[in-house]
């Protein structure tokens, strides 16, 4: 069984970390990642850039509505995610639009650039 | 258990919001500052045991307002002090405060707080110092170090700035759309000043000024959170991020400035560049270009080039041309000439800047750039004169050293050519 572990914290606090503090934290996390990877249990790991760099595509309209900023509704829940390799935001939005057309059942896609991506290879 | 370092970061992060609201209550910068200070002290006392509140800013506003009122009552000596327990009992009120203070209110509070720091009567150095003190919460010694001035001089500068603001009257009306736009423009300019202070001071080999760049970026992100759909705010944040991303490559081991085309691009901070690029992509979708967006787009084109020879100079020239239309300035034209020299050659670039010589005759970069075009055209004597003029106008040792390298090369070539003749 695969599990996703999602990270939450106050970004105004974490983005104010000093370089040293950031590096130390990432190093400590990397030690745990290595342990999981050696056991063949680690899948992709990603760190997202701040929500200020996010764009949100709202579904459920005839043409999906694109708004600046992160997804901010609390009555909807995080159900899944895709990671796509794109030259720029336009390409990422076009991928999200295709997904929105394939699933028109409402909801939204938040498009957030990644700061760090490690693909990982779980054995299962 | 909540560790002190976390509390410190949380206080800094909540500061603009809390200070903005306290300024609205008390309509006086000093009272608001003291109230925030008092609330922070109480946070340091109570948060480690009770754990952090759900909304630190709301907690600080509530406690700060009470302690500010307390001070006002005590100094007016007419109303007796309220019992301590009514001041400290904040647990129930906190949730209520958080709801009431949500949303729009915060935005105008923070914008006002930033805006009072950029009063047009204040010289830019005072604006920056005041913003760092009031909004960012840097201490006077920290700010003094960044500006390379003494603490008492900095203390004086900030006190003078506060006095001027108090004399001019604080803007407490709720801004309409036009007012909000004007405030946003002034605040953006002030944030970019903070950034440039850090960026250019780093050239004088002053690591103490580096935090100013981080601070400006933090303020830029704050502005963007308040105005998530404003393309110029995206442009400003993108511009600062992309420029700051180059910092690890801007100086060699001796602390000498390394020019963009000589920088080791593998040392650029990639996540920071990606953040900047995605912001400029977002901004462009609005099709409402502005000076920050255009400058960010130029920085983005440099960032996208893996090697200097991959730089899209054609596009950069077009961007400088539109910046010239939007904000005509001889310095922008001078920058465009650099792109022209890459696409059309040094002769075209030289022709473009000849008309600027009156207005830029006292500007270091004008003579440096002009000298390098003349050198490329083989006009060594004229180049030498231009370079000497540049050295005389250099603002820092690094700038002078850079030009001197050109001169040394001329002399070496000259000597080599001379020895061949003999």
PDB file of C-alpha atoms in Angstrom, chain A residues 25-97:
ATOM      1  CA  UNK A  25      16.184  20.874   8.413  1.00  0.00           C
ATOM      2  CA  UNK A  26      16.529  19.494   4.901  1.00  0.00           C
ATOM      3  CA  UNK A  27      19.585  17.457   5.966  1.00  0.00           C
ATOM      4  CA  UNK A  28      17.682  15.905   8.859  1.00  0.00           C
ATOM      5  CA  UNK A  29      14.785  15.050   6.541  1.00  0.00           C
ATOM      6  CA  UNK A  30      17.224  13.666   3.963  1.00  0.00           C
ATOM      7  CA  UNK A  31      18.588  11.245   6.561  1.00  0.00           C
ATOM      8  CA  UNK A  32      15.101   9.800   7.035  1.00  0.00           C
ATOM      9  CA  UNK A  33      14.557   9.753   3.266  1.00  0.00           C
ATOM     10  CA  UNK A  34      17.781   7.790   2.783  1.00  0.00           C
ATOM     11  CA  UNK A  35      16.647   5.207   5.315  1.00  0.00           C
ATOM     12  CA  UNK A  36      13.303   4.815   3.538  1.00  0.00           C
ATOM     13  CA  UNK A  37      14.980   4.746   0.101  1.00  0.00           C
ATOM     14  CA  UNK A  38      17.447   2.062   1.165  1.00  0.00           C
ATOM     15  CA  UNK A  39      14.501  -0.048   2.260  1.00  0.00           C
ATOM     16  CA  UNK A  40      12.959   0.494  -1.191  1.00  0.00           C
ATOM     17  CA  UNK A  41      10.027   2.345   0.323  1.00  0.00           C
ATOM     18  CA  UNK A  42      10.466   5.917  -0.903  1.00  0.00           C
ATOM     19  CA  UNK A  43       8.514   7.348  -3.819  1.00  0.00           C
ATOM     20  CA  UNK A  44       8.752  10.895  -5.202  1.00  0.00           C
ATOM     21  CA  UNK A  45       9.600  13.710  -2.780  1.00  0.00           C
ATOM     22  CA  UNK A  46       8.765  17.294  -3.663  1.00  0.00           C
ATOM     23  CA  UNK A  47       9.051  20.676  -2.024  1.00  0.00           C
ATOM     24  CA  UNK A  48       6.719  23.327  -3.348  1.00  0.00           C
ATOM     25  CA  UNK A  49       7.538  26.993  -3.902  1.00  0.00           C
ATOM     26  CA  UNK A  50       5.489  29.519  -1.852  1.00  0.00           C
ATOM     27  CA  UNK A  51       1.743  29.874  -2.458  1.00  0.00           C
ATOM     28  CA  UNK A  52       2.393  33.360  -3.865  1.00  0.00           C
ATOM     29  CA  UNK A  53       3.698  31.611  -7.005  1.00  0.00           C
ATOM     30  CA  UNK A  54       0.482  29.576  -7.358  1.00  0.00           C
ATOM     31  CA  UNK A  55      -2.245  29.861  -9.978  1.00  0.00           C
ATOM     32  CA  UNK A  56      -5.611  28.141  -9.555  1.00  0.00           C
ATOM     33  CA  UNK A  57      -7.815  26.696 -12.253  1.00  0.00           C
ATOM     34  CA  UNK A  58     -11.456  26.419 -11.158  1.00  0.00           C
ATOM     35  CA  UNK A  59     -13.452  23.666 -12.826  1.00  0.00           C
ATOM     36  CA  UNK A  60     -17.184  23.350 -13.254  1.00  0.00           C
ATOM     37  CA  UNK A  61     -17.565  26.336 -15.570  1.00  0.00           C
ATOM     38  CA  UNK A  62     -18.028  26.060 -19.328  1.00  0.00           C
ATOM     39  CA  UNK A  63     -14.469  27.278 -19.719  1.00  0.00           C
ATOM     40  CA  UNK A  64     -12.261  26.671 -16.662  1.00  0.00           C
ATOM     41  CA  UNK A  65     -11.653  29.901 -14.747  1.00  0.00           C
ATOM     42  CA  UNK A  66      -8.029  30.812 -14.022  1.00  0.00           C
ATOM     43  CA  UNK A  67      -7.330  32.908 -10.926  1.00  0.00           C
ATOM     44  CA  UNK A  68      -4.093  34.084  -9.317  1.00  0.00           C
ATOM     45  CA  UNK A  69      -3.052  32.699  -5.986  1.00  0.00           C
ATOM     46  CA  UNK A  70      -3.474  29.411  -4.148  1.00  0.00           C
ATOM     47  CA  UNK A  71      -6.619  27.326  -3.737  1.00  0.00           C
ATOM     48  CA  UNK A  72      -8.284  28.791  -0.655  1.00  0.00           C
ATOM     49  CA  UNK A  73     -11.608  26.972  -0.119  1.00  0.00           C
ATOM     50  CA  UNK A  74     -11.913  24.920   3.058  1.00  0.00           C
ATOM     51  CA  UNK A  75     -15.007  22.930   2.104  1.00  0.00           C
ATOM     52  CA  UNK A  76     -13.082  20.939  -0.487  1.00  0.00           C
ATOM     53  CA  UNK A  77     -10.315  18.469   0.318  1.00  0.00           C
ATOM     54  CA  UNK A  78      -6.996  17.594  -1.265  1.00  0.00           C
ATOM     55  CA  UNK A  79      -7.686  14.436  -3.278  1.00  0.00           C
ATOM     56  CA  UNK A  80      -4.565  13.890  -5.329  1.00  0.00           C
ATOM     57  CA  UNK A  81      -1.862  15.458  -7.418  1.00  0.00           C
ATOM     58  CA  UNK A  82       0.021  15.247 -10.719  1.00  0.00           C
ATOM     59  CA  UNK A  83       3.583  16.285 -11.383  1.00  0.00           C
ATOM     60  CA  UNK A  84       4.163  17.559 -14.925  1.00  0.00           C
ATOM     61  CA  UNK A  85       7.332  18.807 -16.591  1.00  0.00           C
ATOM     62  CA  UNK A  86       6.589  22.069 -18.437  1.00  0.00           C
ATOM     63  CA  UNK A  87       8.607  24.828 -20.086  1.00  0.00           C
ATOM     64  CA  UNK A  88       6.509  27.559 -18.476  1.00  0.00           C
ATOM     65  CA  UNK A  89       3.257  28.313 -16.666  1.00  0.00           C
ATOM     66  CA  UNK A  90       1.315  28.421 -19.947  1.00  0.00           C
ATOM     67  CA  UNK A  91       2.223  24.800 -20.667  1.00  0.00           C
ATOM     68  CA  UNK A  92       1.328  23.755 -17.116  1.00  0.00           C
ATOM     69  CA  UNK A  93      -2.035  25.515 -17.397  1.00  0.00           C
ATOM     70  CA  UNK A  94      -2.723  23.800 -20.686  1.00  0.00           C
ATOM     71  CA  UNK A  95      -2.045  20.392 -19.053  1.00  0.00           C
ATOM     72  CA  UNK A  96      -4.376  21.343 -16.190  1.00  0.00           C
ATOM     73  CA  UNK A  97      -7.025  22.448 -18.700  1.00  0.00           C
TER      74      UNK A  97
END
